[in-house]
Tab-separated table of C-alpha atoms in Angstrom:
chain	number	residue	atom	x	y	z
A	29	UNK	CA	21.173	33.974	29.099
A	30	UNK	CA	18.748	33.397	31.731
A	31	UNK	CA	19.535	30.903	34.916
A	32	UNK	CA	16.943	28.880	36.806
A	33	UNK	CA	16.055	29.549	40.534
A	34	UNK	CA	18.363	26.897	41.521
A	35	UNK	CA	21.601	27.492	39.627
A	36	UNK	CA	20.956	31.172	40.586
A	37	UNK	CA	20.999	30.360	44.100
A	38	UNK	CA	23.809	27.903	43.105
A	39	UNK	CA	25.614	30.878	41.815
A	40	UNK	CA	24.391	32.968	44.804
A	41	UNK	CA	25.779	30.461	47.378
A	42	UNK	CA	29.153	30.547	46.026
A	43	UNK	CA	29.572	34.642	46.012
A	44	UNK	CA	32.585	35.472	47.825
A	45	UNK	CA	31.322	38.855	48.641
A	46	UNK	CA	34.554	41.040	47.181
A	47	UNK	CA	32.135	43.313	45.740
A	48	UNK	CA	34.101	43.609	42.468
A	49	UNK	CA	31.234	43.094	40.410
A	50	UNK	CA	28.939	46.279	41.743
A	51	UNK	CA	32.461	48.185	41.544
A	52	UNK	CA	32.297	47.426	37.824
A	53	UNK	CA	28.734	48.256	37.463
A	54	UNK	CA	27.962	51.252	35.214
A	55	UNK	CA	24.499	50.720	36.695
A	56	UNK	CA	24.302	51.146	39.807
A	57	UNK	CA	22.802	54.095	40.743
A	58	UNK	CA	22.949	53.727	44.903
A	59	UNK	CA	25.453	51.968	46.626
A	60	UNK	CA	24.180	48.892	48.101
A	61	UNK	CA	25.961	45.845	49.912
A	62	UNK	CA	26.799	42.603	48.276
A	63	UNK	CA	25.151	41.046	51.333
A	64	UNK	CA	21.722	42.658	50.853
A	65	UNK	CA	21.500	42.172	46.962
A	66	UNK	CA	22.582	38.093	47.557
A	67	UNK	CA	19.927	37.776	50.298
A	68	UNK	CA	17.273	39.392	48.339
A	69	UNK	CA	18.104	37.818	45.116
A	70	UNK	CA	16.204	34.618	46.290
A	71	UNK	CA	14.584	35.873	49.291
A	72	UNK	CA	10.707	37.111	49.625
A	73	UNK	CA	11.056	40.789	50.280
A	74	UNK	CA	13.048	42.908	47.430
A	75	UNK	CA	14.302	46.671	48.877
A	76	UNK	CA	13.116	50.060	46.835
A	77	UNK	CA	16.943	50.030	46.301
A	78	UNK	CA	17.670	46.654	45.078
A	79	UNK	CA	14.745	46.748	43.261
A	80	UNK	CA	15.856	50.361	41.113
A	81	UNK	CA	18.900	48.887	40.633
A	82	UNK	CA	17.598	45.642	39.290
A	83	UNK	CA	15.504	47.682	36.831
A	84	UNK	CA	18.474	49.716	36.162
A	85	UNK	CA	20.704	47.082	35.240
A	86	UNK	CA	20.965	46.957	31.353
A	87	UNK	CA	22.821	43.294	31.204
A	88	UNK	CA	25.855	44.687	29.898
A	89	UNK	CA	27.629	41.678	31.217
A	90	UNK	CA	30.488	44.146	32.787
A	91	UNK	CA	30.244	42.049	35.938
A	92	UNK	CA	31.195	39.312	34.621
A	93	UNK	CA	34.810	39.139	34.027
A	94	UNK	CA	35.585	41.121	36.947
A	95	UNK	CA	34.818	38.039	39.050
A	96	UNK	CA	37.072	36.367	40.666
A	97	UNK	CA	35.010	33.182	41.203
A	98	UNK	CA	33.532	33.317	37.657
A	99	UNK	CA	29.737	33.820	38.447
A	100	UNK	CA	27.422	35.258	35.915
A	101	UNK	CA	26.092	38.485	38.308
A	102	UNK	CA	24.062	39.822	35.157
A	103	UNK	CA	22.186	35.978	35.375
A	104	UNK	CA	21.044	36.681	39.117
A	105	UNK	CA	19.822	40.717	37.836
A	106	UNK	CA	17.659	38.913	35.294
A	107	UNK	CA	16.159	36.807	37.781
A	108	UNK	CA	15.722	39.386	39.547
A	109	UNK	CA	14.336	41.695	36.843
A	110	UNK	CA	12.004	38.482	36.022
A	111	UNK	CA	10.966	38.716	39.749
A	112	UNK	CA	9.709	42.876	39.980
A	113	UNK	CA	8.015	41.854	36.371
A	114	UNK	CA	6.453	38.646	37.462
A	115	UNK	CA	5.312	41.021	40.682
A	116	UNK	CA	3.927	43.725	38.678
A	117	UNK	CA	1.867	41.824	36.741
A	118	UNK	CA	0.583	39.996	39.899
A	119	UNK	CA	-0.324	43.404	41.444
A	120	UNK	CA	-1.777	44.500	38.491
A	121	UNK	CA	-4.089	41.621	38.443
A	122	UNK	CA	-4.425	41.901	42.269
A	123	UNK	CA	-5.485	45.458	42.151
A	124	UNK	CA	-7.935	45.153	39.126
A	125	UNK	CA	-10.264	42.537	41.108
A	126	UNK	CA	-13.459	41.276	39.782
A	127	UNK	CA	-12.957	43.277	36.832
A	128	UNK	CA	-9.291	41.565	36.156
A	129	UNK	CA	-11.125	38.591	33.572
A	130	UNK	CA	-9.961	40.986	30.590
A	131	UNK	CA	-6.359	41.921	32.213
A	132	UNK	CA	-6.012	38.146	32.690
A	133	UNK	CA	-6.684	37.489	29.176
A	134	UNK	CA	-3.958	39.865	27.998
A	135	UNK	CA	-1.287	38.509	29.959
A	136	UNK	CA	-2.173	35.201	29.495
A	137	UNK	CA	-1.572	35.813	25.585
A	138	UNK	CA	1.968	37.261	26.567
A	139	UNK	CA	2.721	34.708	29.552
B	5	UNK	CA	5.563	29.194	43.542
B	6	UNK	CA	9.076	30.351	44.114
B	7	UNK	CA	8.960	33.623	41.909
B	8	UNK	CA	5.431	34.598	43.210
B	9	UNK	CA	6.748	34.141	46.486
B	10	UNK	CA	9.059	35.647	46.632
B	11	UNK	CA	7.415	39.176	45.116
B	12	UNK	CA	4.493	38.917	46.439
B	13	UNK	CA	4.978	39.869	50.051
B	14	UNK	CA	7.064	42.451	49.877
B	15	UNK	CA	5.161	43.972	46.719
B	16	UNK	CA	4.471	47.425	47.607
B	17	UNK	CA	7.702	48.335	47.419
B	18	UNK	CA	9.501	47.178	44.329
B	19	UNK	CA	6.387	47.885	42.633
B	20	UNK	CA	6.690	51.571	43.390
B	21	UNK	CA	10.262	51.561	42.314
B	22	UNK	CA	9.104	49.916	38.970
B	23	UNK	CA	6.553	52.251	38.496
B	24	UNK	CA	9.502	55.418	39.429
B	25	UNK	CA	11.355	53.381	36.754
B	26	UNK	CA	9.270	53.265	34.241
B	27	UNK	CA	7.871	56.534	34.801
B	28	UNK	CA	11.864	57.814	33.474
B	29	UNK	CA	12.980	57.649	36.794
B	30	UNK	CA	16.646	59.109	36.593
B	31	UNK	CA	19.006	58.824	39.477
B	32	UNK	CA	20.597	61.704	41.142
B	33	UNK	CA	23.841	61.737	39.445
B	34	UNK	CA	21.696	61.462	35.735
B	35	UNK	CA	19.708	64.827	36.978
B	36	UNK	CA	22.694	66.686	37.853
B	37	UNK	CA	24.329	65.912	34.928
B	38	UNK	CA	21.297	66.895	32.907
B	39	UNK	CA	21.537	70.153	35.199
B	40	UNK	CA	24.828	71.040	34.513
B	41	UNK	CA	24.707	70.175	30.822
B	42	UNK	CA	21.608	72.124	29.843
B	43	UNK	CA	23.085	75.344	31.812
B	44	UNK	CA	26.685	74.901	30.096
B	45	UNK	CA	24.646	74.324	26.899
B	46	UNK	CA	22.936	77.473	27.422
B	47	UNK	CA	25.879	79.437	27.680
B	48	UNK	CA	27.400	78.048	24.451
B	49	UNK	CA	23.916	78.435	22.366
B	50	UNK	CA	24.900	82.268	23.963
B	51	UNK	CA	28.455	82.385	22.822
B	52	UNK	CA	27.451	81.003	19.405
B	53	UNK	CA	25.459	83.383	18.809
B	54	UNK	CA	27.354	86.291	19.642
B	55	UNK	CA	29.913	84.378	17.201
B	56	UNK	CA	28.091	84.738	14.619
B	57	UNK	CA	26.890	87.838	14.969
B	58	UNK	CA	30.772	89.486	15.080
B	59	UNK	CA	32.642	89.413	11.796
B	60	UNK	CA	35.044	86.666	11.511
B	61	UNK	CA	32.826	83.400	11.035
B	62	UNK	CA	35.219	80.560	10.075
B	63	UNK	CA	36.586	76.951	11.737
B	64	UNK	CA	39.859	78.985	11.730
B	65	UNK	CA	39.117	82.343	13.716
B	66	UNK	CA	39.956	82.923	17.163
B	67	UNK	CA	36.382	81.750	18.659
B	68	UNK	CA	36.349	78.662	16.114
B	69	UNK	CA	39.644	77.553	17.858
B	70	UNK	CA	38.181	78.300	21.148
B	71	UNK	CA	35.414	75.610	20.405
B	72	UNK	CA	37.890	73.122	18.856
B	73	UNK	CA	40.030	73.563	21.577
B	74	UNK	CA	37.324	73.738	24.433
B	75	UNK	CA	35.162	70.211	22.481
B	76	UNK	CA	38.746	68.212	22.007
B	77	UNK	CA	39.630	68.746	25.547
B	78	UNK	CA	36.326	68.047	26.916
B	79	UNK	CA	36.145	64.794	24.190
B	80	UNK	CA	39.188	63.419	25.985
B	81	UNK	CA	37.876	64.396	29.364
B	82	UNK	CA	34.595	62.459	29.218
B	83	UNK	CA	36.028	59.834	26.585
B	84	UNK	CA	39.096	59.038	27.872
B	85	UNK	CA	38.247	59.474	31.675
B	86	UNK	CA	35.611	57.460	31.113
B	87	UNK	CA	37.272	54.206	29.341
B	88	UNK	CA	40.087	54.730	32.193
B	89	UNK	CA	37.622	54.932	35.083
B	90	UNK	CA	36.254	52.103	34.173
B	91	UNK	CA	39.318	49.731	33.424
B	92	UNK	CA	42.379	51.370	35.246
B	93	UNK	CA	40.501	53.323	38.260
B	94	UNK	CA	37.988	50.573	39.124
B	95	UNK	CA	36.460	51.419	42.371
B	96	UNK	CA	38.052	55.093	42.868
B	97	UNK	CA	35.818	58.688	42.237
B	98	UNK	CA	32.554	57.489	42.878
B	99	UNK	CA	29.837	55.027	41.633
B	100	UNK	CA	30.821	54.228	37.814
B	101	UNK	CA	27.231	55.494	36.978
B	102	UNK	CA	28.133	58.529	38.140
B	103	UNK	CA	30.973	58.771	35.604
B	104	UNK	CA	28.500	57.308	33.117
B	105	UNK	CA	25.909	60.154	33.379
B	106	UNK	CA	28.947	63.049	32.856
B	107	UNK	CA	29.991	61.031	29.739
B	108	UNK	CA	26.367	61.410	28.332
B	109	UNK	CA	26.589	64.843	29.014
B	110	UNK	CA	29.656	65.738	28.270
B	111	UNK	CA	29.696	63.678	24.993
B	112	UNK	CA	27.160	65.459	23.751
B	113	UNK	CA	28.527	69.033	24.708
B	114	UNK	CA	32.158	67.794	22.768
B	115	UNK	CA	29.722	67.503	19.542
B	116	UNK	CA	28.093	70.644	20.101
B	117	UNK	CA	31.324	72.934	20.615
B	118	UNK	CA	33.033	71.068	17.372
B	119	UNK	CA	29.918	72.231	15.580
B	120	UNK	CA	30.208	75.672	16.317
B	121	UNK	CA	34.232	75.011	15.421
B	122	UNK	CA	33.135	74.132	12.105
B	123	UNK	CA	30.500	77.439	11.723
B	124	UNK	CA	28.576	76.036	9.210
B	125	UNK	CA	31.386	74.989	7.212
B	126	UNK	CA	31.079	71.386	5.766
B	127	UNK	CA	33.595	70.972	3.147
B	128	UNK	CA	35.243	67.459	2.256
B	129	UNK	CA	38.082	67.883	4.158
B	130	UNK	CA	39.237	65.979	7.318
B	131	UNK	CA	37.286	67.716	9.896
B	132	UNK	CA	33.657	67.580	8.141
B	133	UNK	CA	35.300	63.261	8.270
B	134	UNK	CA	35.484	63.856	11.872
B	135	UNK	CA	32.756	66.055	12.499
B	136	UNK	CA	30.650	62.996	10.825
B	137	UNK	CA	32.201	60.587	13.110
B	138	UNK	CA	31.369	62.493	16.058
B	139	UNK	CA	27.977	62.785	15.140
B	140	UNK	CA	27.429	59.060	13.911
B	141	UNK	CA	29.548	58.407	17.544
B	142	UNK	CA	27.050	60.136	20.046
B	143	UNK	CA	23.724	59.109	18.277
B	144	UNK	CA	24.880	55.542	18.647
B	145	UNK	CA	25.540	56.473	22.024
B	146	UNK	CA	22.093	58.035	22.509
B	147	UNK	CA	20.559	55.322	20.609
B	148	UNK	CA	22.187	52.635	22.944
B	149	UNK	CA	21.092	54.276	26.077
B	150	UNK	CA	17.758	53.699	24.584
B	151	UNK	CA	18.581	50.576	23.996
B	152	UNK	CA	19.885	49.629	27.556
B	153	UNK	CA	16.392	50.607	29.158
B	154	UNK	CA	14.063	48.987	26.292
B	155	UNK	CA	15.868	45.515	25.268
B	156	UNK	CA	16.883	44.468	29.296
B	157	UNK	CA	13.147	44.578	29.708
B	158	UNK	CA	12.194	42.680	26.810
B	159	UNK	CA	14.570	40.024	27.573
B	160	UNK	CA	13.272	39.619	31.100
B	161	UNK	CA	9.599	39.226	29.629
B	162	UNK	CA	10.875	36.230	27.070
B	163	UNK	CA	13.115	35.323	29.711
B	164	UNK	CA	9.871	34.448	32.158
B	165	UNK	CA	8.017	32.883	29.735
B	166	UNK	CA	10.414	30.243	29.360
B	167	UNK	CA	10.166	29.425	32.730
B	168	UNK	CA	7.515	26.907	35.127
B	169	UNK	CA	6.446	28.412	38.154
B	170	UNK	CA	8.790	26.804	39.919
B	171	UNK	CA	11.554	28.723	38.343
B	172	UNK	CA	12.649	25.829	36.105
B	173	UNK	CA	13.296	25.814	32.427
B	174	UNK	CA	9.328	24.855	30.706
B	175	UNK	CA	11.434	23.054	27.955
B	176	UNK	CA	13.420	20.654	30.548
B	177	UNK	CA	9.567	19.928	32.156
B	178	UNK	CA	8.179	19.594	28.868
B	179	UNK	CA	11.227	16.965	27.624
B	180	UNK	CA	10.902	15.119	31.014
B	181	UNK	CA	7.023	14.584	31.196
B	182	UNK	CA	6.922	12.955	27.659
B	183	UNK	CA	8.949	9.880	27.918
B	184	UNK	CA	7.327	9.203	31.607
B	185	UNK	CA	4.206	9.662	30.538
B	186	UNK	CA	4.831	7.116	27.571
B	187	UNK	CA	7.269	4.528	29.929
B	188	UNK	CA	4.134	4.653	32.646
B	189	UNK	CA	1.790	3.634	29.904
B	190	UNK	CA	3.909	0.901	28.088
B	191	UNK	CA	4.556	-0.889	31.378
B	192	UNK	CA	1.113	-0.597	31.990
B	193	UNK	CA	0.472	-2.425	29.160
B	194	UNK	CA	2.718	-5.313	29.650
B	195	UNK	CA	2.545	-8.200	32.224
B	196	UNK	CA	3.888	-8.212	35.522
B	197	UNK	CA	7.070	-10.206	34.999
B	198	UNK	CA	7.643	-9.048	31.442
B	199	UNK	CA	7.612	-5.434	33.829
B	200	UNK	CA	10.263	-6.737	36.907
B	201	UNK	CA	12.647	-8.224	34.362
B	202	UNK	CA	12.767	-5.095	32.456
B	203	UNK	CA	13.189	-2.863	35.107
B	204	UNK	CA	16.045	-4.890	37.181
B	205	UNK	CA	18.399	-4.992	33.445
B	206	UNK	CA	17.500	-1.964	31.154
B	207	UNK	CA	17.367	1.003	34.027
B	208	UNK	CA	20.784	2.915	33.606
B	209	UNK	CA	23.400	2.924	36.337
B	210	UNK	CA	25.049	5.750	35.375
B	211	UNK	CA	23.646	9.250	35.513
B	212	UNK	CA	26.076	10.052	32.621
B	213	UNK	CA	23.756	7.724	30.792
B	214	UNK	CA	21.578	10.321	30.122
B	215	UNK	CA	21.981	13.223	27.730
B	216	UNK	CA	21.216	16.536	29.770
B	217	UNK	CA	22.229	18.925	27.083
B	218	UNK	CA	20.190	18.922	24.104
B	219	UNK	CA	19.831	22.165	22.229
B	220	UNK	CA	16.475	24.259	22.268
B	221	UNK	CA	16.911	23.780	18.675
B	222	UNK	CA	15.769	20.029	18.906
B	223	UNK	CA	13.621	19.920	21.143
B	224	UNK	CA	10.864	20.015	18.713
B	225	UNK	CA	12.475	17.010	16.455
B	226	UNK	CA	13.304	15.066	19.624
B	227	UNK	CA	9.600	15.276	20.348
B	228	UNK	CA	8.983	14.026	16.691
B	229	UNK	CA	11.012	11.265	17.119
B	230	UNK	CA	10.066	9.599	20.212
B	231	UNK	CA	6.320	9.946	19.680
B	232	UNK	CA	7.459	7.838	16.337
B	233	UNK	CA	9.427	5.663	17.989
B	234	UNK	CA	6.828	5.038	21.225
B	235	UNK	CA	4.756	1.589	20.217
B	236	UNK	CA	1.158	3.758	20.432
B	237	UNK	CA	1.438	7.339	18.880
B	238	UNK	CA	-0.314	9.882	20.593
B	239	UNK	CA	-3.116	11.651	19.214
B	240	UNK	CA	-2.554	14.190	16.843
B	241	UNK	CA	-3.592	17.098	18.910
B	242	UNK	CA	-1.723	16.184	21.807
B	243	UNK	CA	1.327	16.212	19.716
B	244	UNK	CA	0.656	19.240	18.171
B	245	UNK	CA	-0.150	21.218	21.828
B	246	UNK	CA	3.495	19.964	22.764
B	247	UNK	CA	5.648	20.778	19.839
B	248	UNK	CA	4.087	24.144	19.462
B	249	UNK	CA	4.621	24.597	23.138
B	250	UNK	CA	8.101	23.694	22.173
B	251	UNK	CA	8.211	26.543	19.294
B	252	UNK	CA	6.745	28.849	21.265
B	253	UNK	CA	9.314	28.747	24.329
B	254	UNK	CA	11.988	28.159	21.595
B	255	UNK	CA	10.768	31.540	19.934
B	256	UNK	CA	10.994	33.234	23.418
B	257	UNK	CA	14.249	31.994	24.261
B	258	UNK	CA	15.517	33.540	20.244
B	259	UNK	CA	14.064	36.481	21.423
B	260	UNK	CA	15.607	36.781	24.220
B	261	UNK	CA	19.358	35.562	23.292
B	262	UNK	CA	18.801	38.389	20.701
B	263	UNK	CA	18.064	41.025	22.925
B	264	UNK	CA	21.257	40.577	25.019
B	265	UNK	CA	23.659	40.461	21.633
B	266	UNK	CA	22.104	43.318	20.674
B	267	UNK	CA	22.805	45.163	23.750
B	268	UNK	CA	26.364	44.056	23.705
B	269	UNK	CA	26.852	44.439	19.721
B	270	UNK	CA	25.539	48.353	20.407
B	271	UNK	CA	28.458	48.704	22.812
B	272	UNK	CA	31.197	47.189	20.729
B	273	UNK	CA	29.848	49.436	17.968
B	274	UNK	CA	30.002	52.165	19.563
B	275	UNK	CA	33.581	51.692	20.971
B	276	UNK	CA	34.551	50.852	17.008
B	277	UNK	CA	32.756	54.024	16.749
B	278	UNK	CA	34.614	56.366	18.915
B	279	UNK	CA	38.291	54.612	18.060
B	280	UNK	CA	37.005	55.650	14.243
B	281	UNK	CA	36.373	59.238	15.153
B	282	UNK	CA	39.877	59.346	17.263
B	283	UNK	CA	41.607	58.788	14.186
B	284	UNK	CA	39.799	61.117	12.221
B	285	UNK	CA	40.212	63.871	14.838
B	286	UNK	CA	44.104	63.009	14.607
B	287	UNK	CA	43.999	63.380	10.931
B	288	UNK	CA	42.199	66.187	11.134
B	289	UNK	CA	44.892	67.886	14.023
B	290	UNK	CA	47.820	66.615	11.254
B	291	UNK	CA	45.966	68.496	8.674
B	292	UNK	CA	45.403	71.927	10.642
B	293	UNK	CA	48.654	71.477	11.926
B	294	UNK	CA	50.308	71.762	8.405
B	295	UNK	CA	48.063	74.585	7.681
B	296	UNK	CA	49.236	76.615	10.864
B	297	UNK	CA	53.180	75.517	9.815
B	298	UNK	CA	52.507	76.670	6.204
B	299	UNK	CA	51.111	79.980	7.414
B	300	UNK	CA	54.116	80.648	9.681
């Protein structure tokens, strides 16, 4: 299940960076370090490759026993799956301008 | 807000990827994989062919145990290497979606080969058991994939709606406004010493005091109850906004609980799947196995 911003960064906080859980990853598709994915879990600016892998990830929960500290990895990727969607829809509505009034509707029916 | 925030400034980016992503972006390791597999598939649509254009057409000719050979070996390759990649040889060979992508592909090259073992042939003996298996084995396979890239997405969607701007649960914000609102108003009501006296001996000491952990499932009821219990009921509409506020992110929160077990009920399926189709390949090797010793 989904975590909220502050027991993500909670969980974020207490990563020991062993990297065990992106070993265990099936998807992954780049390598990327356990530093960069913690710092842009909660921070402003997500990378093209954190990003793909975020959208990648399928929440198959492999990460999850393979930590040693016990933190819920596949928690942070679907806050930060929630993030890219929540910034989609924003530059959707961003890009549409004046003419946004009907986009707006839409996804405030699904929001 | 926190979420906006934090993908708003560096939106050009991420958004791109998204779009790559949804537009079927495949990795590097997926397209050579896809590569390799269409051009090996090739040559065994060739090979097939030519099978069945010669004379001797049957599971148990030379070519047909070519293909049962060739499809067992390369079932245990992918299969096998695969489950012991990811549990034994964690961290060794490469990215674990690499391995991933050549068990897609192989998977479905194993099925083809043991159909052109079986030529056609779909009698109910062991092998047509197996031969089912298989099948029922890599469209659950192909179906999960499917499943990984649609469901994920859905969950995040339900997921979002369940939480404030702020990145909090809605439900928690929607539990925690009602009683203040209601507490605010009552003392209002009351006078001033009636409202110093209460405050100095009913406030709790102890944060265990209060219950943090009530179920989504009561939220609804709990809302029922206090605006029975408060001394001035709220009007009717009001009440109704909040408990179908509390449905709705309820709903959401069903929604997306059921999107995760599905993706992870898929995957134990289809590992109950492939352990089913092991044994039926060994019962079918027992079987030709006593044919080939009767023969002799």
């Amino acid at each position: 299940m989904h975590q909220t911003r502050s027991q993500v960064a909670g969980e974020v906080s207490a990563c020991i960076r062993c990297n065990e859980c992106l070993t265990a990853c099936p998807a992954l598709p780049v390598r990327i370090q356990i530093e960069t994915l913690n710092r842009e879990t909660l921070g402003e600016r997500i990378s093209p490759d954190v990003a793909r892998f975020a959208q990648a990830c399928y929440q198959c929960g492999a990460c999850v026993p393979v930590c040693p500290v016990g933190l819920h990895r596949d928690a942070m990727m679907l806050w930060l799956k929630m993030r890219l969607l929540h910034s989609s829809v924003d530059g959707a509505r961003s890009r549409r301008g004046a003419r946004g009034d009907r986009y707006d509707e839409r996804v405030a029916r699904w929001r | 807000m926190a979420m906006r925030a934090g993908a708003s400034r560096g939106r050009s980016q991420p958004q791109q990827s998204h779009r790559r992503q949804r537009s079927g972006g495949w990795s590097r390791s997926q397209w050579l994989s896809a590569l390799v597999g269409l051009a090996l598939g090739g040559a065994l649509v060739y090979g097939y062919v030519t099978y069945l254009r010669g004379g001797d057409v049957s599971p148990d000719s030379r070519y047909g145990y070519i293909f049962a050979i060739l499809g067992t070996l390369l079932l245990v390759i992918v299969g096998a290497g695969y489950a012991m990649r990811k549990r034994l040889w964690r961290g060794r060979f490469g990215l674990l979606h690499t391995a991933l992508s050549w068990h897609v592909v192989g998977g479905i090259l194993a099925l083809a080969l043991i159909f052109a073992h079986s030529a056609g042939n779909f009698h109910p003996r062991t092998g047509s058991y197996a031969l089912y298996s298989l099948i029922a084995l890599v469209v659950s396979g192909i179906i999960g994939k499917q499943l990984d890239r649609i469901a994920p997405r859905l969950a995040a969607r339900a997921a979002l709606k369940t939480l404030t701007f702020e990145g909090e649960e809605r439900l928690d914000a929607l539990v925690s406004t009602l009683p203040h609102k209601r507490q605010r108003r009552w003392e209002r009501s009351r006078p001033l010493s009636q409202q110093t006296r209460q405050a100095a001996s009913s406030a709790p000491w102890d944060l265990a005091y209060y219950d943090l952990s009530v179920p989504p499932d009561e939220i609804p009821v709990l809302l029922h109850q206090q605006q029975r219990g408060s001394a001035r009921p709220a009007s009717p509409g009001v009440e109704g906004a909040l408990v179908s506020e509390a449905v709705a992110i309820r709903q959401e929160m069903g929604m997306e609980r059921l999107c995760l077990h599905l993706i992870r009920v898929w995957r134990y399926l289809h590992t109950a799947l492939s352990v089913l189709t092991l044994i039926l390949i060994l019962w079918h090797l027992e079987f030709a196995a006593t044919l080939l010793l009767a023969a002799r």
